[in-house]
CSV table of N, CA and C and ligand atoms in Angstrom, one decimal:
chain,number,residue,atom,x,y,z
T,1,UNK,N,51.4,0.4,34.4
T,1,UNK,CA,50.6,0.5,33.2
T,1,UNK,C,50.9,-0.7,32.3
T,2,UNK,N,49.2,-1.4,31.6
T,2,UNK,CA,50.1,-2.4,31.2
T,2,UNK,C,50.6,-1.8,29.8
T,3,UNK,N,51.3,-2.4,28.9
T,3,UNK,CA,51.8,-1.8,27.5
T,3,UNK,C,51.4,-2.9,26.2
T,4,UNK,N,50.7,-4.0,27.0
T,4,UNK,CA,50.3,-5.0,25.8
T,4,UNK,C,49.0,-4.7,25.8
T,5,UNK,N,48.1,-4.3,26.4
T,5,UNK,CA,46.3,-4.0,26.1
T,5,UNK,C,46.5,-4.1,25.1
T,6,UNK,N,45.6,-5.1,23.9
T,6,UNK,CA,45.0,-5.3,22.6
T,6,UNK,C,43.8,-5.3,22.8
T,7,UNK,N,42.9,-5.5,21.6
T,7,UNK,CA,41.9,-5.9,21.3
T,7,UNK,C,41.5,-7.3,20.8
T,8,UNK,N,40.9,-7.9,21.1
T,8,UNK,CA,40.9,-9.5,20.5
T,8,UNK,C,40.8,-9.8,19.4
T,9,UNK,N,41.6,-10.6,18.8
T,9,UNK,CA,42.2,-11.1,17.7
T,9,UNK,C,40.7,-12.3,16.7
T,10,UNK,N,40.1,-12.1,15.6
T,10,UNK,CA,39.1,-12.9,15.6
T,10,UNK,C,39.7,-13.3,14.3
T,11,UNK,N,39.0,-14.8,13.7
T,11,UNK,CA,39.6,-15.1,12.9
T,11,UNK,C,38.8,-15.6,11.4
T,12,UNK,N,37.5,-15.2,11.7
T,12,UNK,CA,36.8,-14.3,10.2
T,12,UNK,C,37.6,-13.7,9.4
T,13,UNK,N,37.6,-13.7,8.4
T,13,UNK,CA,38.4,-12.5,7.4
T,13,UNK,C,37.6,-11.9,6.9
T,14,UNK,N,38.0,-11.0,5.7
T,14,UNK,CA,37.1,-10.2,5.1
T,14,UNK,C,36.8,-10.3,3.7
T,15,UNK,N,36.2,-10.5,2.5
T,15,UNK,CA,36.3,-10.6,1.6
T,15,UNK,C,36.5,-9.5,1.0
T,16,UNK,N,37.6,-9.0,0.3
T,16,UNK,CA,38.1,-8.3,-0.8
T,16,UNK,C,37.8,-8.6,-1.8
T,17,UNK,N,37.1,-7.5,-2.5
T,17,UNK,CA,37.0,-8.1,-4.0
T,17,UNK,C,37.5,-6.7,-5.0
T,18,UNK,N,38.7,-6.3,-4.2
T,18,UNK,CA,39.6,-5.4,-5.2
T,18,UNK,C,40.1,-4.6,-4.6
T,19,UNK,N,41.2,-4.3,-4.6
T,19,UNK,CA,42.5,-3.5,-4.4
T,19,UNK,C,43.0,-2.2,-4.2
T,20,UNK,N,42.6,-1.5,-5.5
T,20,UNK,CA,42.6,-0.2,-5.6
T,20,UNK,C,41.9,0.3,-6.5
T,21,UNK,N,40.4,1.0,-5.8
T,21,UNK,CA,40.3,1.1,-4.2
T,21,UNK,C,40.1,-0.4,-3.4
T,22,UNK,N,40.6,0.0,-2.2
T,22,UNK,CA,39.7,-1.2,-1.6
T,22,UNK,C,38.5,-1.7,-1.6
T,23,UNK,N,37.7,-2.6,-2.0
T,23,UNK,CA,36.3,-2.4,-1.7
T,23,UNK,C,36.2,-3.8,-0.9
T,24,UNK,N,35.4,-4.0,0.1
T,24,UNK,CA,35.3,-5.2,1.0
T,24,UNK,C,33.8,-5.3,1.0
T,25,UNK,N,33.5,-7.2,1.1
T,25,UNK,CA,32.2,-7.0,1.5
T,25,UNK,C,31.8,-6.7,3.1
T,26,UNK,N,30.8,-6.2,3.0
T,26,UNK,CA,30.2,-5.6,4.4
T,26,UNK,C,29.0,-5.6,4.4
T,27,UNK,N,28.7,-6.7,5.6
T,27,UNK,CA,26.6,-7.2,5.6
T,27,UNK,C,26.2,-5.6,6.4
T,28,UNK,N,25.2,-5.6,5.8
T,28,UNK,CA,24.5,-4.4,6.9
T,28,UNK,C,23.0,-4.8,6.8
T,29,UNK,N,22.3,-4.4,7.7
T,29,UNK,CA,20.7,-4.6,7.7
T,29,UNK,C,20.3,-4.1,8.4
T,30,UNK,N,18.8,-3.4,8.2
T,30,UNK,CA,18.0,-3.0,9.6
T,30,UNK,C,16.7,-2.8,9.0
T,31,UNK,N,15.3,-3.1,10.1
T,31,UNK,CA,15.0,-2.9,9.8
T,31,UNK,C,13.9,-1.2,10.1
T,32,UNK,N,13.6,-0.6,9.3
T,32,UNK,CA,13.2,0.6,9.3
T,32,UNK,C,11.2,0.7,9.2
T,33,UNK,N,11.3,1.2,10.0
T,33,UNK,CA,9.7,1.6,10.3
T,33,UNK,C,9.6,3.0,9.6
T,34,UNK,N,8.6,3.3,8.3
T,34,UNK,CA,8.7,4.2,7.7
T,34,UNK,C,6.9,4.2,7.4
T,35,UNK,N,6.4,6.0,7.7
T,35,UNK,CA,5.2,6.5,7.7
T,35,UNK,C,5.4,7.1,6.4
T,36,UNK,N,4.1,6.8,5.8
T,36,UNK,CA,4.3,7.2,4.7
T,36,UNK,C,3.3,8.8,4.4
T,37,UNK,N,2.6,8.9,6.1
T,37,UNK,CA,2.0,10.1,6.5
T,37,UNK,C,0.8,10.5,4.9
T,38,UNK,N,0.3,11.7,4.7
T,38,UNK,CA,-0.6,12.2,4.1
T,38,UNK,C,-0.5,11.7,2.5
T,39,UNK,N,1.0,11.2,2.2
T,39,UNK,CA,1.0,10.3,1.0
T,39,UNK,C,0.5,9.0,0.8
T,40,UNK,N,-0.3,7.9,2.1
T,40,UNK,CA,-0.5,7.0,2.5
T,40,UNK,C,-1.7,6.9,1.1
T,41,UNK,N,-2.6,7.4,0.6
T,41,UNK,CA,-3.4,7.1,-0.2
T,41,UNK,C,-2.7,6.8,-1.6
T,42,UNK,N,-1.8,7.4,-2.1
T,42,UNK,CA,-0.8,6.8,-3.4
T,42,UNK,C,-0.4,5.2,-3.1
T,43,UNK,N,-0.1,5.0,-2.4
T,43,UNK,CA,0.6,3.8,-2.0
T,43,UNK,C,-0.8,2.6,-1.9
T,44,UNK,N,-1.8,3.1,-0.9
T,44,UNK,CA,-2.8,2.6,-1.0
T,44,UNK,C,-3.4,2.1,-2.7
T,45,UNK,N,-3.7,3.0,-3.3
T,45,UNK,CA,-3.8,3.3,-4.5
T,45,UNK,C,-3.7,2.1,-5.2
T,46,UNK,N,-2.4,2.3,-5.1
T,46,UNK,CA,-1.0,1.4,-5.9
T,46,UNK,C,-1.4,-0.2,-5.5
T,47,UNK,N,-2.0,-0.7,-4.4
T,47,UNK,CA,-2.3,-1.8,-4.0
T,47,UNK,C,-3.6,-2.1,-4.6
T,48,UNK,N,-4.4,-1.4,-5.0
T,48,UNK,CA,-5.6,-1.6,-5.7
T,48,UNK,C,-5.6,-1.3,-7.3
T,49,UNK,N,-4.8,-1.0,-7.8
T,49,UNK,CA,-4.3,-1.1,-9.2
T,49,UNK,C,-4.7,0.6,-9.5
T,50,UNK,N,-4.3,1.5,-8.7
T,50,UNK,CA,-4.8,2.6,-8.9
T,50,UNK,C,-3.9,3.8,-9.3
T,51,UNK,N,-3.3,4.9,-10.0
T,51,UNK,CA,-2.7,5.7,-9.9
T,51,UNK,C,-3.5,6.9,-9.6
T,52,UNK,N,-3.0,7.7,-8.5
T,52,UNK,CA,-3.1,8.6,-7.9
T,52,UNK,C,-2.2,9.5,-8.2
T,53,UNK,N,-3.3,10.8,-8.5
T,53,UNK,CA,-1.8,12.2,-8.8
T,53,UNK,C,-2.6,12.9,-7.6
T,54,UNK,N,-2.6,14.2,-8.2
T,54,UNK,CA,-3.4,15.5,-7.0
T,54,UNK,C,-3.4,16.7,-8.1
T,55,UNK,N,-4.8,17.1,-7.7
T,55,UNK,CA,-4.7,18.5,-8.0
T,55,UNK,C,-4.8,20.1,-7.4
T,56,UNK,N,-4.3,21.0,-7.7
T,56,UNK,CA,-4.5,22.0,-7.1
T,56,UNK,C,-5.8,22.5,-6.7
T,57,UNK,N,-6.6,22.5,-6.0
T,57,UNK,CA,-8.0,23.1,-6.0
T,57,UNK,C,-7.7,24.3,-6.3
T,58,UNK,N,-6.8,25.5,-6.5
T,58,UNK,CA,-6.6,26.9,-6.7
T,58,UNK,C,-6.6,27.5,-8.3
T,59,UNK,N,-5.3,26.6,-8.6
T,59,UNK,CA,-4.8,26.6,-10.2
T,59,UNK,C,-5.2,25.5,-10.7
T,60,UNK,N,-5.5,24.3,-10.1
T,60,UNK,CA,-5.9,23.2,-10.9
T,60,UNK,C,-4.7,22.3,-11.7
T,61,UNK,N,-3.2,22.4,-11.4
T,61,UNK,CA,-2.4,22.1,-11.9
T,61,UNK,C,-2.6,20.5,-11.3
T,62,UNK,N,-2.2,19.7,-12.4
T,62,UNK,CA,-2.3,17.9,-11.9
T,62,UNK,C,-1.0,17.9,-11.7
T,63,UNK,N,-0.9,17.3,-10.6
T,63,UNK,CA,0.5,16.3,-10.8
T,63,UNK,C,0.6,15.1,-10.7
T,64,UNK,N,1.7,14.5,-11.4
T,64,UNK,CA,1.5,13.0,-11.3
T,64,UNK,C,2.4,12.1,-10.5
T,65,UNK,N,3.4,13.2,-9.3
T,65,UNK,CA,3.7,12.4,-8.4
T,65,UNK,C,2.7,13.4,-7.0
T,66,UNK,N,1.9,12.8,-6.6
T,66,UNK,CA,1.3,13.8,-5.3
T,66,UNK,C,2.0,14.6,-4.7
T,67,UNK,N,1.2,15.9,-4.6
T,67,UNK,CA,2.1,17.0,-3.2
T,67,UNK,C,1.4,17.3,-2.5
T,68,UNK,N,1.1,17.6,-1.2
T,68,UNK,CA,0.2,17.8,-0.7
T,68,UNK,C,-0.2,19.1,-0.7
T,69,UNK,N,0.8,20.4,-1.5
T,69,UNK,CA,0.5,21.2,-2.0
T,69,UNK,C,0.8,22.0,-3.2
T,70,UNK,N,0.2,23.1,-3.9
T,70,UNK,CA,0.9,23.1,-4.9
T,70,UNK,C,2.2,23.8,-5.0
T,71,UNK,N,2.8,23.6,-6.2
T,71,UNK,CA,4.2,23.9,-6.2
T,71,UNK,C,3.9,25.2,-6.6
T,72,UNK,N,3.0,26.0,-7.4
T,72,UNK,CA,3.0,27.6,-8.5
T,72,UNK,C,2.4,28.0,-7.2
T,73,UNK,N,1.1,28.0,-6.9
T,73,UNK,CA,0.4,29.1,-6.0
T,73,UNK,C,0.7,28.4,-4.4
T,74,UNK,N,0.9,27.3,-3.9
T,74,UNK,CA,0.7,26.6,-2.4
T,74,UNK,C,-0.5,26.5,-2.1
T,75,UNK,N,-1.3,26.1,-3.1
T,75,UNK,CA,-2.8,25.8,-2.8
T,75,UNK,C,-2.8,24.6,-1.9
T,76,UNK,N,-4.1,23.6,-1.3
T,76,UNK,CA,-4.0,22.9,-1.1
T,76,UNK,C,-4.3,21.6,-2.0
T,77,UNK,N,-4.2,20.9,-2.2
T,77,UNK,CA,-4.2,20.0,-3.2
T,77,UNK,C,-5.5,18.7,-3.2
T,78,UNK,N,-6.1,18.0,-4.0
T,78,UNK,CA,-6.7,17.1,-3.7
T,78,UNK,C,-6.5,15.7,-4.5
T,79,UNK,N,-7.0,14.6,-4.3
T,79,UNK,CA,-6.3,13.2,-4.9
T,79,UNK,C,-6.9,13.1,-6.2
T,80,UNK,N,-6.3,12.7,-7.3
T,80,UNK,CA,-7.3,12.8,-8.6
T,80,UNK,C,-6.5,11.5,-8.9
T,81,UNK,N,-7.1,10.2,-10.1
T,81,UNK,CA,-7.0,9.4,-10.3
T,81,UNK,C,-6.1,9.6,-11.7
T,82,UNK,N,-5.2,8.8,-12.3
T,82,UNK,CA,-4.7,9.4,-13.2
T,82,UNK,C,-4.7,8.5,-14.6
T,83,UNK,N,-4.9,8.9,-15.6
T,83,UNK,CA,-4.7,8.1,-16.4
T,83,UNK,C,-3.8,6.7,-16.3
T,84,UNK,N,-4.1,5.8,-17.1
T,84,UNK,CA,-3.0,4.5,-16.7
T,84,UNK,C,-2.2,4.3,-17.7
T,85,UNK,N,-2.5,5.1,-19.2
T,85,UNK,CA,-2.1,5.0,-20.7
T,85,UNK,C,-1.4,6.4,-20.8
T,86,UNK,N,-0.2,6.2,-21.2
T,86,UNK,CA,0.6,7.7,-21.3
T,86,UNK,C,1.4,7.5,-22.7
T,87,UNK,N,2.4,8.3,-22.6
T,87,UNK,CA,3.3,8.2,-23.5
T,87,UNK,C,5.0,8.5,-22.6
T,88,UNK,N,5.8,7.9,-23.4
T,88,UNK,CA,7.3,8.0,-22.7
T,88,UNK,C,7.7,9.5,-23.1
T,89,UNK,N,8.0,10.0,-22.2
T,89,UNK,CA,8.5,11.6,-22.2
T,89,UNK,C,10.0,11.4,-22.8
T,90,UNK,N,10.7,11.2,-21.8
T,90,UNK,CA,12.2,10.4,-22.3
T,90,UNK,C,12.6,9.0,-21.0
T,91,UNK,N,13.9,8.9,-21.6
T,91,UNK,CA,13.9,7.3,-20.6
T,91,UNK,C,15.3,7.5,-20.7
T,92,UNK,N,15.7,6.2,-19.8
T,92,UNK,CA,16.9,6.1,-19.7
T,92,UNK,C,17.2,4.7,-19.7
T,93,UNK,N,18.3,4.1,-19.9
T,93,UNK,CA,18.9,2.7,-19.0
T,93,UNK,C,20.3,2.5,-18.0
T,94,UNK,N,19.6,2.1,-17.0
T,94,UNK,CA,20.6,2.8,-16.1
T,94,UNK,C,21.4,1.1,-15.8
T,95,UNK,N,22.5,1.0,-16.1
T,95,UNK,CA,23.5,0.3,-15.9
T,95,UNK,C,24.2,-0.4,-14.7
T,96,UNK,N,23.9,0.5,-13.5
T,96,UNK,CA,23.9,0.4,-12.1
T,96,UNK,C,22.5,1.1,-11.2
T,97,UNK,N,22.3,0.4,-10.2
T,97,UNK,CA,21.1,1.2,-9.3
T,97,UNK,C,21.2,0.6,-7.7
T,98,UNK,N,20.7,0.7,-7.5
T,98,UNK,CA,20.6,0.6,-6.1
T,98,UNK,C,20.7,-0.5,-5.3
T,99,UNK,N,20.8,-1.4,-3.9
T,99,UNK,CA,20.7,-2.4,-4.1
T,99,UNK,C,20.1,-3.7,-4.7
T,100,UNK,N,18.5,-2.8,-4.2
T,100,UNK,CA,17.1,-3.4,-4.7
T,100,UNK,C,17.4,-3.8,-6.0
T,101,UNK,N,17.8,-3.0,-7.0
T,101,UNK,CA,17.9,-3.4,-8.6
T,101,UNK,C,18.7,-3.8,-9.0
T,102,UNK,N,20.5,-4.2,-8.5
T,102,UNK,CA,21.5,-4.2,-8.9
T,102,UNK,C,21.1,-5.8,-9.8
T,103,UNK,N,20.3,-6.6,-9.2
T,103,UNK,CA,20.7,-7.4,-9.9
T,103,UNK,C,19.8,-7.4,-11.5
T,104,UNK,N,19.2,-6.1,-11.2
T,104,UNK,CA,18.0,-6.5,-12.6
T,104,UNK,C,19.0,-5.5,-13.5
T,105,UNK,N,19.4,-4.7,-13.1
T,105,UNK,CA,20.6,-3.8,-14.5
T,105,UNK,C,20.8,-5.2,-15.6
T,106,UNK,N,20.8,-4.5,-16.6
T,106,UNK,CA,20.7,-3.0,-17.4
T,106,UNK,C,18.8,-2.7,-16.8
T,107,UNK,N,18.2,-1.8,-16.7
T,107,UNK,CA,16.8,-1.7,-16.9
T,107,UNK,C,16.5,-0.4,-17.3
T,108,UNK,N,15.5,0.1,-17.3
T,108,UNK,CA,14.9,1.5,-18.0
T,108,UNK,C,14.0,2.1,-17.4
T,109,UNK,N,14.7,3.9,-17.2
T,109,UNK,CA,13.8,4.0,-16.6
T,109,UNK,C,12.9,5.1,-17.8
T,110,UNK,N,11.5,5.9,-17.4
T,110,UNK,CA,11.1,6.9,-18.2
T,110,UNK,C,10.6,7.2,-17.2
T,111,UNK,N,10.0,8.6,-17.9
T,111,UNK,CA,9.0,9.5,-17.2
T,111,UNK,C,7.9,9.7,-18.6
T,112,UNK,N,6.6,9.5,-17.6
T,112,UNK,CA,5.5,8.9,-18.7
T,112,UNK,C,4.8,10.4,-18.4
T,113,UNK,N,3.9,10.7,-19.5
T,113,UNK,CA,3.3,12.2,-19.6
T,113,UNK,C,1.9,11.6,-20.3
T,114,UNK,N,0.9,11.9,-18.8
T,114,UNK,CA,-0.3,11.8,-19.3
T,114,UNK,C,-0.8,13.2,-20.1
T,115,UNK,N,-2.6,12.9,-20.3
T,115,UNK,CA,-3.0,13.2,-20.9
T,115,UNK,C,-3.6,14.3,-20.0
T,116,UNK,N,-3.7,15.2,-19.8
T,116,UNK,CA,-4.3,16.0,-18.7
T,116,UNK,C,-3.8,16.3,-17.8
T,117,UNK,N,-2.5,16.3,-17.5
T,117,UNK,CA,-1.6,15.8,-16.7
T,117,UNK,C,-0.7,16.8,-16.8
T,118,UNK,N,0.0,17.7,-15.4
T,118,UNK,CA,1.0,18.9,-15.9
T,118,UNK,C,2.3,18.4,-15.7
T,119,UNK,N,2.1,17.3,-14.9
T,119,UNK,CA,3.8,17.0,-14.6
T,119,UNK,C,4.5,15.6,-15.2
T,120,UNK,N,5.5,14.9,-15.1
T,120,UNK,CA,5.7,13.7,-15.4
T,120,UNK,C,5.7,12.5,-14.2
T,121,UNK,N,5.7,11.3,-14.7
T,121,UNK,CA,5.7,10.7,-13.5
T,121,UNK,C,7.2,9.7,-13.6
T,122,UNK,N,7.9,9.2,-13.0
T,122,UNK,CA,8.8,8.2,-12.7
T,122,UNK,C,8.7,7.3,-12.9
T,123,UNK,N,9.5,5.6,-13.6
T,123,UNK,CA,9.0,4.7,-13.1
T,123,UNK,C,9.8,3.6,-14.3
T,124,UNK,N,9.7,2.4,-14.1
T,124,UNK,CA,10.2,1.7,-14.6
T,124,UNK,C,9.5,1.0,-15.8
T,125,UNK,N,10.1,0.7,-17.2
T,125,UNK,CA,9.7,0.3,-18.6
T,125,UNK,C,10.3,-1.0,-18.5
T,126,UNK,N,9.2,-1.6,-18.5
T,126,UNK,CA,9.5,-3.4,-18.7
T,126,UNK,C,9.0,-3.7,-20.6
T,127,UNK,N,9.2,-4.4,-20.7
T,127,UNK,CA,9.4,-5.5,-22.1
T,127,UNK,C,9.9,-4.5,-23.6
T,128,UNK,N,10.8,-4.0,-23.5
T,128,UNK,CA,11.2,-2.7,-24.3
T,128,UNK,C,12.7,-2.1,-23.9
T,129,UNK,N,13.6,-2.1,-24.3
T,129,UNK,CA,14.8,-1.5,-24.0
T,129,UNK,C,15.7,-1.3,-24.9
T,130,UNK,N,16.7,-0.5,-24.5
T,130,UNK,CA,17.4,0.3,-26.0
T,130,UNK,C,16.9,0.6,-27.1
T,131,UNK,N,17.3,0.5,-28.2
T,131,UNK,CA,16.3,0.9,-29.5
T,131,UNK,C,15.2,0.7,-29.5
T,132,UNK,N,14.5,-0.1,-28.7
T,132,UNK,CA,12.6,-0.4,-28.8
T,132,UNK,C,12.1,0.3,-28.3
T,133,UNK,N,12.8,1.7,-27.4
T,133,UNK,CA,12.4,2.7,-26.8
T,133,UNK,C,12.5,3.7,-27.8
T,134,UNK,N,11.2,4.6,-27.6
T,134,UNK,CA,11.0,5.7,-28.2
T,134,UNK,C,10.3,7.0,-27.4
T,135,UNK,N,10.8,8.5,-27.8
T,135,UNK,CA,10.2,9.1,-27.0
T,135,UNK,C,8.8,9.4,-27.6
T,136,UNK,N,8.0,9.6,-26.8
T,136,UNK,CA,6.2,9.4,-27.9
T,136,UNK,C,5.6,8.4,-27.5
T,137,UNK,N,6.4,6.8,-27.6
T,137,UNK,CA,5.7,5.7,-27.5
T,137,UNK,C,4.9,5.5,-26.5
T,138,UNK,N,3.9,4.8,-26.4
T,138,UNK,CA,2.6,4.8,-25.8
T,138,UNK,C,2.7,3.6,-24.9
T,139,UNK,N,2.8,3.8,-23.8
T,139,UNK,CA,2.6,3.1,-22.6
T,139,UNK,C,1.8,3.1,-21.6
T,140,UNK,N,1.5,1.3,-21.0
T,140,UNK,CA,0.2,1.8,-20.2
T,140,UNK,C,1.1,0.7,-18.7
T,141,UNK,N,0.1,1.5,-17.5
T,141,UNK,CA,0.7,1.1,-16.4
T,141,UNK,C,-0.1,-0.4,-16.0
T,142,UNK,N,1.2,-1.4,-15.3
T,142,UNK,CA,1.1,-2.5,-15.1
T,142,UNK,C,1.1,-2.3,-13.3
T,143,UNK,N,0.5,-3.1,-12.0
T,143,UNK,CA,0.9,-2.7,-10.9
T,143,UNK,C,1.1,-4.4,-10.5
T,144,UNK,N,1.9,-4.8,-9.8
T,144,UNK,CA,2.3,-5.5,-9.3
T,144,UNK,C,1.1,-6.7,-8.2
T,145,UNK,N,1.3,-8.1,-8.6
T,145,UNK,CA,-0.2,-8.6,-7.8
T,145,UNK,C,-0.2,-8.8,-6.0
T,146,UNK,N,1.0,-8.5,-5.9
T,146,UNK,CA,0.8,-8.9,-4.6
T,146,UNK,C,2.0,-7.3,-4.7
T,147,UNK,N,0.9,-6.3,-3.9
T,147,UNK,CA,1.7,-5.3,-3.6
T,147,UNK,C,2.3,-5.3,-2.7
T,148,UNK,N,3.6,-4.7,-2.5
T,148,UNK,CA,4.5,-4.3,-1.3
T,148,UNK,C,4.4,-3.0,-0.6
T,149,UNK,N,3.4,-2.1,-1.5
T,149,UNK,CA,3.2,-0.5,-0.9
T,149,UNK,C,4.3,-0.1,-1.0
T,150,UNK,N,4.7,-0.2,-2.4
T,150,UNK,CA,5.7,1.0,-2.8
T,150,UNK,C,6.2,1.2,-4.1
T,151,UNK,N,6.5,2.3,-4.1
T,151,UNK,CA,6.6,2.9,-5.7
T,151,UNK,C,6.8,2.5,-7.0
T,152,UNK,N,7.6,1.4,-6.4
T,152,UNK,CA,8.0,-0.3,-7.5
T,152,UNK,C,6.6,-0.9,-8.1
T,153,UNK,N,5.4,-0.9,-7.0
T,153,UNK,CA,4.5,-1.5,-7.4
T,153,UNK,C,4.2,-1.4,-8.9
T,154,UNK,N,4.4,0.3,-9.0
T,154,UNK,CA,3.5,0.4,-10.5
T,154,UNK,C,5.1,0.4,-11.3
T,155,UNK,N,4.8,-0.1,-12.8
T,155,UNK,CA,5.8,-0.5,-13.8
T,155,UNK,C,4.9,-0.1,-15.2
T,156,UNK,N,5.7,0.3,-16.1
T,156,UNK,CA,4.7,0.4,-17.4
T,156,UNK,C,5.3,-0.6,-18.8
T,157,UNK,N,4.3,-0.8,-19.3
T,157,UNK,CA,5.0,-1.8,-20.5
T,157,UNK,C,4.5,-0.9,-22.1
T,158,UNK,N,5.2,-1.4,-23.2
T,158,UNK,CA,4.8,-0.7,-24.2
T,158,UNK,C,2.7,-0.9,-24.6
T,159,UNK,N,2.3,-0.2,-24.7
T,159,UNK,CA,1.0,-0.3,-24.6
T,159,UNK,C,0.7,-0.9,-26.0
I,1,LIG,ZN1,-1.9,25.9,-7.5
């Protein structure tokens, strides 16, 4: 048996960028094939400068992120167009986020509350931050000109 079996020695390092804890950098990538199935018309939507909610055909409740059914009775739902002018429910600024955003922090997010509208929607507040944010304030959605088909497209600015 031999008693030196290693594994090979390579002479990359790692970059460290702190101690305790450790944290090292580490590339990762892939890419991911993702269906966006019976939701495909929001996204669509979103490429044509459109916001899309749904409503219940049963209760009639809107929502302003699509379900394909409803949340109170499990009706089935249908695609309704949604206002583009809302107001900020509440908001946040989030200090850290995700890869995608790390480099745009500090940014802001709200949940905008249309008018006709039973639920809130998600999404990011451009030209307005910290104190210039208000809850009430009136904002209208901005979408992106060269869409990517995804939820980032749509953004709102103070109206
Ligand atoms: Zn319902």
């Amino acid at each position: 048996m031999d008693k030196n079996i290693k594994l090979p020695e390579t002479e990359e390092g790692t970059v460290l960028f702190k101690t305790d804890p450790i944290i090292i950098k580490h590339h990762y990538e892939v890419d991911y094939l993702h269906s966006y199935a019976q939701d495909s018309p929001f996204f669509a939507g979103l490429a044509n400068r459109k916001l899309l909610g749904s409503r219940c055909g049963a209760c009639a409740i809107t929502y302003a992120t699509p379900r394909g059914h409803c949340m109170e009775c499990g009706g089935a739902t249908e695609w309704v167009e949604l206002p583009q002018s809302g107001r900020v429910h509440t908001y946040t600024t989030c200090h850290f986020g995700g890869e995608a955003f790390l480099k745009e922090t500090p940014f802001t997010l709200v949940l905008v509350e249309f008018d006709g509208v039973d639920t809130l929607f998600l999404s990011r507040l451009l030209g307005a931050e910290g104190d210039e944010v208000s809850i009430g304030m009136p904002v209208r959605a901005r979408f992106l000109r060269n869409s990517k088909f995804k939820a980032t497209d749509v953004y709102f600015v103070p109206a």
